[in-house]
Coordinates of C-alpha atoms in Angstrom, one line a residue:
X1 CA 0.0 0.0 0.0
X2 CA 2.8 2.4 0.8
X3 CA 4.5 2.4 -2.6
X4 CA 1.2 1.9 -4.6
X5 CA -0.8 4.7 -3.0
X6 CA 1.6 7.0 -1.3
X7 CA 4.7 7.6 -3.5
X8 CA 5.5 10.8 -1.6
X9 CA 6.0 9.1 1.7
X10 CA 9.1 9.8 3.8
X11 CA 11.6 7.4 5.3
X12 CA 9.8 7.7 8.7
X13 CA 6.7 6.1 7.1
X14 CA 8.5 2.9 6.0
X15 CA 8.2 -0.5 7.6
X16 CA 12.0 -0.6 7.9
X17 CA 11.9 2.3 10.3
X18 CA 9.0 0.8 12.2
X19 CA 11.1 -2.3 12.7
X20 CA 13.9 -0.1 14.2
X21 CA 11.5 1.2 16.8
X22 CA 10.2 -2.3 17.5
X23 CA 13.6 -3.8 18.1
X24 CA 14.9 -0.8 20.0
X25 CA 12.0 -0.1 22.3
X26 CA 9.7 -3.1 22.1
X27 CA 6.9 -1.1 20.4
X28 CA 4.3 -3.0 18.3
X29 CA 4.2 -1.4 14.8
X30 CA 1.0 -1.2 12.8
X31 CA -0.2 0.6 9.7
X32 CA -3.8 2.0 9.6
X33 CA -5.1 1.9 6.0
X34 CA -8.5 2.7 4.5
X35 CA -9.5 3.0 0.9
X36 CA -12.6 3.6 -1.3
X37 CA -11.8 2.3 -4.8
X38 CA -10.0 4.8 -6.9
X39 CA -11.6 7.8 -5.1
X40 CA -9.2 8.0 -2.1
X41 CA -7.0 6.1 0.3
X42 CA -5.4 7.0 3.6
X43 CA -2.6 5.5 5.6
X44 CA -1.1 6.1 9.0
X45 CA 2.0 4.3 10.4
X46 CA 1.9 4.0 14.2
X47 CA 3.4 2.0 17.1
X48 CA 1.4 0.7 20.0
X49 CA 2.7 1.0 23.6
X50 CA 1.2 -0.6 26.7
X51 CA 0.2 2.2 29.1
X52 CA 1.7 0.5 32.1
X53 CA 5.1 0.7 30.5
X54 CA 4.9 4.5 30.5
X55 CA 5.9 6.7 33.5
X56 CA 2.4 6.9 35.0
X57 CA 1.3 5.7 38.5
X58 CA -1.5 3.2 38.6
X59 CA -1.6 2.6 34.8
X60 CA -3.6 -0.5 33.8
X61 CA -1.7 -3.2 31.9
X62 CA -4.7 -3.9 29.6
X63 CA -4.7 -0.4 28.1
X64 CA -2.7 1.0 25.2
X65 CA -1.7 4.2 23.5
X66 CA -0.2 4.8 20.1
X67 CA 2.2 7.3 18.6
X68 CA 3.4 7.9 15.1
X69 CA 7.0 7.3 14.3
X70 CA 9.3 10.3 15.0
X71 CA 10.5 12.5 13.7
X72 CA 8.2 13.4 10.8
X73 CA 5.5 11.1 9.7
X74 CA 1.7 11.4 10.2
X75 CA -1.1 10.5 7.8
X76 CA -0.7 9.9 4.1
X77 CA -3.4 10.6 1.5
X78 CA -4.2 9.5 -2.1
X79 CA -7.0 11.0 -4.1
X80 CA -9.5 13.3 -2.3
X81 CA -7.6 14.2 0.9
X82 CA -10.6 15.5 2.8
X83 CA -12.6 12.3 2.3
X84 CA -9.6 10.2 3.0
X85 CA -8.8 12.0 6.2
X86 CA -12.4 11.8 7.5
X87 CA -12.6 8.1 6.7
X88 CA -9.2 7.5 8.5
X89 CA -10.3 9.5 11.5
X90 CA -13.5 7.5 11.9
X91 CA -11.8 4.2 11.4
X92 CA -9.1 5.1 13.8
X93 CA -11.6 6.1 16.5
X94 CA -13.5 2.8 16.1
X95 CA -10.4 0.7 16.2
X96 CA -9.1 2.5 19.3
X97 CA -12.3 1.9 21.1
X98 CA -12.4 -1.7 20.2
X99 CA -8.8 -2.4 21.1
X100 CA -8.6 -0.4 24.4
X101 CA -6.4 2.3 22.9
X102 CA -7.0 5.3 25.2
X103 CA -4.8 7.9 23.6
X104 CA -2.8 8.7 20.5
X105 CA 0.1 11.1 19.8
X106 CA 0.8 12.1 16.2
X107 CA 3.7 13.9 14.6
X108 CA 3.0 15.6 11.3
X109 CA 5.3 16.3 8.4
X110 CA 6.2 19.9 7.6
X111 CA 6.7 19.3 3.9
X112 CA 3.6 17.1 3.4
X113 CA 1.6 19.6 5.5
X114 CA -0.7 16.7 6.6
X115 CA -1.8 18.4 9.8
X116 CA -4.9 20.0 8.0
X117 CA -8.2 18.7 9.5
X118 CA -6.6 17.5 12.8
X119 CA -7.9 20.2 15.2
X120 CA -5.7 19.3 18.1
X121 CA -2.5 19.8 16.1
X122 CA 0.0 22.3 17.5
X123 CA 3.0 23.9 15.9
X124 CA 6.3 23.4 17.8
X125 CA 9.7 24.6 16.8
X126 CA 10.9 25.5 13.3
X127 CA 12.1 23.4 10.4
X128 CA 14.8 24.7 7.9
X129 CA 14.0 23.6 4.3
X130 CA 16.7 23.7 1.6
X131 CA 15.7 23.1 -2.0
X132 CA 18.6 20.9 -3.2
X133 CA 17.6 21.2 -6.8
X134 CA 18.9 24.7 -6.9
X135 CA 22.5 25.5 -7.9
X136 CA 24.9 25.3 -5.0
X137 CA 25.8 29.0 -5.2
X138 CA 22.1 30.0 -4.9
X139 CA 21.6 27.7 -2.0
X140 CA 24.6 29.1 -0.1
X141 CA 23.4 32.7 -0.8
X142 CA 20.4 31.8 1.2
X143 CA 22.4 31.0 4.3
X144 CA 22.6 33.5 7.1
X145 CA 25.8 35.6 7.4
X146 CA 26.8 33.7 10.6
X147 CA 26.5 30.4 8.8
X148 CA 28.5 31.5 5.8
X149 CA 31.2 32.9 8.1
X150 CA 31.3 29.5 10.0
X151 CA 31.7 27.7 6.7
X152 CA 34.5 29.9 5.6
X153 CA 36.2 29.6 9.0
X154 CA 36.1 25.8 8.7
X155 CA 37.6 25.9 5.3
X156 CA 40.5 28.1 6.5
X157 CA 41.2 25.7 9.3
X158 CA 41.3 22.7 7.0
X159 CA 38.1 21.0 8.0
X160 CA 37.3 18.3 5.4
X161 CA 33.8 16.8 5.2
X162 CA 33.4 13.3 3.7
X163 CA 30.3 11.1 3.1
X164 CA 30.3 7.5 4.5
X165 CA 28.0 4.5 4.3
X166 CA 30.3 2.4 6.4
X167 CA 28.5 0.9 9.4
X168 CA 31.4 2.0 11.6
X169 CA 30.4 5.6 10.9
X170 CA 27.0 5.0 12.6
X171 CA 28.9 3.7 15.6
X172 CA 31.1 6.7 15.7
X173 CA 28.2 9.0 15.3
X174 CA 26.3 7.3 18.2
X175 CA 29.4 7.6 20.4
X176 CA 29.8 11.3 19.6
X177 CA 26.1 12.0 20.0
X178 CA 25.9 10.3 23.3
X179 CA 29.0 12.1 24.6
X180 CA 27.5 15.5 23.6
X181 CA 24.1 14.7 25.2
X182 CA 25.8 13.8 28.5
X183 CA 27.9 17.0 28.4
X184 CA 24.8 19.1 27.8
X185 CA 22.8 17.1 30.4
X186 CA 20.1 16.6 27.8
X187 CA 16.7 15.1 28.9
X188 CA 16.2 11.4 28.3
X189 CA 13.9 12.1 25.3
X190 CA 17.0 13.3 23.4
X191 CA 19.0 10.1 24.0
X192 CA 18.9 6.7 22.2
X193 CA 19.8 3.3 23.5
X194 CA 22.5 1.3 21.9
X195 CA 19.8 -1.1 20.6
X196 CA 18.4 1.8 18.5
X197 CA 21.7 2.4 16.7
X198 CA 22.2 -1.4 16.0
X199 CA 18.7 -1.7 14.6
X200 CA 19.0 1.5 12.6
X201 CA 22.3 0.5 11.0
X202 CA 20.8 -2.9 10.1
X203 CA 17.4 -2.1 8.8
X204 CA 17.9 1.4 7.3
X205 CA 20.8 0.5 5.0
X206 CA 20.3 2.2 1.7
X207 CA 18.4 5.1 3.5
X208 CA 21.2 6.8 5.4
X209 CA 24.5 8.5 4.8
X210 CA 26.9 9.9 7.5
X211 CA 28.7 13.1 6.7
X212 CA 31.8 13.4 8.9
X213 CA 34.0 16.4 9.5
X214 CA 37.7 15.7 9.9
X215 CA 40.6 17.9 11.1
X216 CA 44.0 16.4 10.9
X217 CA 42.6 12.9 10.8
X218 CA 40.5 13.5 13.9
X219 CA 36.7 13.2 13.5
X220 CA 35.3 16.5 15.0
X221 CA 31.7 16.4 13.9
X222 CA 29.2 14.0 12.4
X223 CA 25.7 14.2 10.9
X224 CA 23.3 11.6 9.6
X225 CA 21.3 12.3 6.4
X226 CA 18.2 10.1 5.8
X227 CA 16.7 9.7 2.3
X228 CA 14.0 7.6 0.7

């Protein structure tokens, strides 16, 4: 259904990413899907969590909640989006009532703009969008002055950035990321267990590339780019 009806899906909508969350956190992945012939279709990837596994006192073990995969996912539509969304919302509510699902948390996609028609949606934070189809010079002209100065400073100091699809680069990124989170005393929601990185490297092959910044053969920075 994903490839047939929703060609504009993101990597966070894929079953491979759902498998990462299942292996790393024990979540139960599912994909809500509804369709009316060729008129419309709607899909929503989600993961189920037992409520008693969450940090709430007195939570009943027979109840569930769901959330959509982070970071950017949410509903997908084909055909008439309004009819597709309405049908999905009705089916989702009926399913939740039948399966003792007491709450749901959804993350929408800033490029797909799929938050329309979900009245409880709230905007949080900002997302920077770069159109990579433009010439590189035009893209760089859109950077802030501070960003351009930082790039020039890095070039002067001999910083070299290289792409890598070597699994060892995922391990190096995870180590560096964990170190930075500890130094900044970041909340737990910003941290990932080792099981996440193992599952990520295994199941998301072909969907990631690590860009590493080097200075005199020392890795000084690292960033993961995901693609579908």
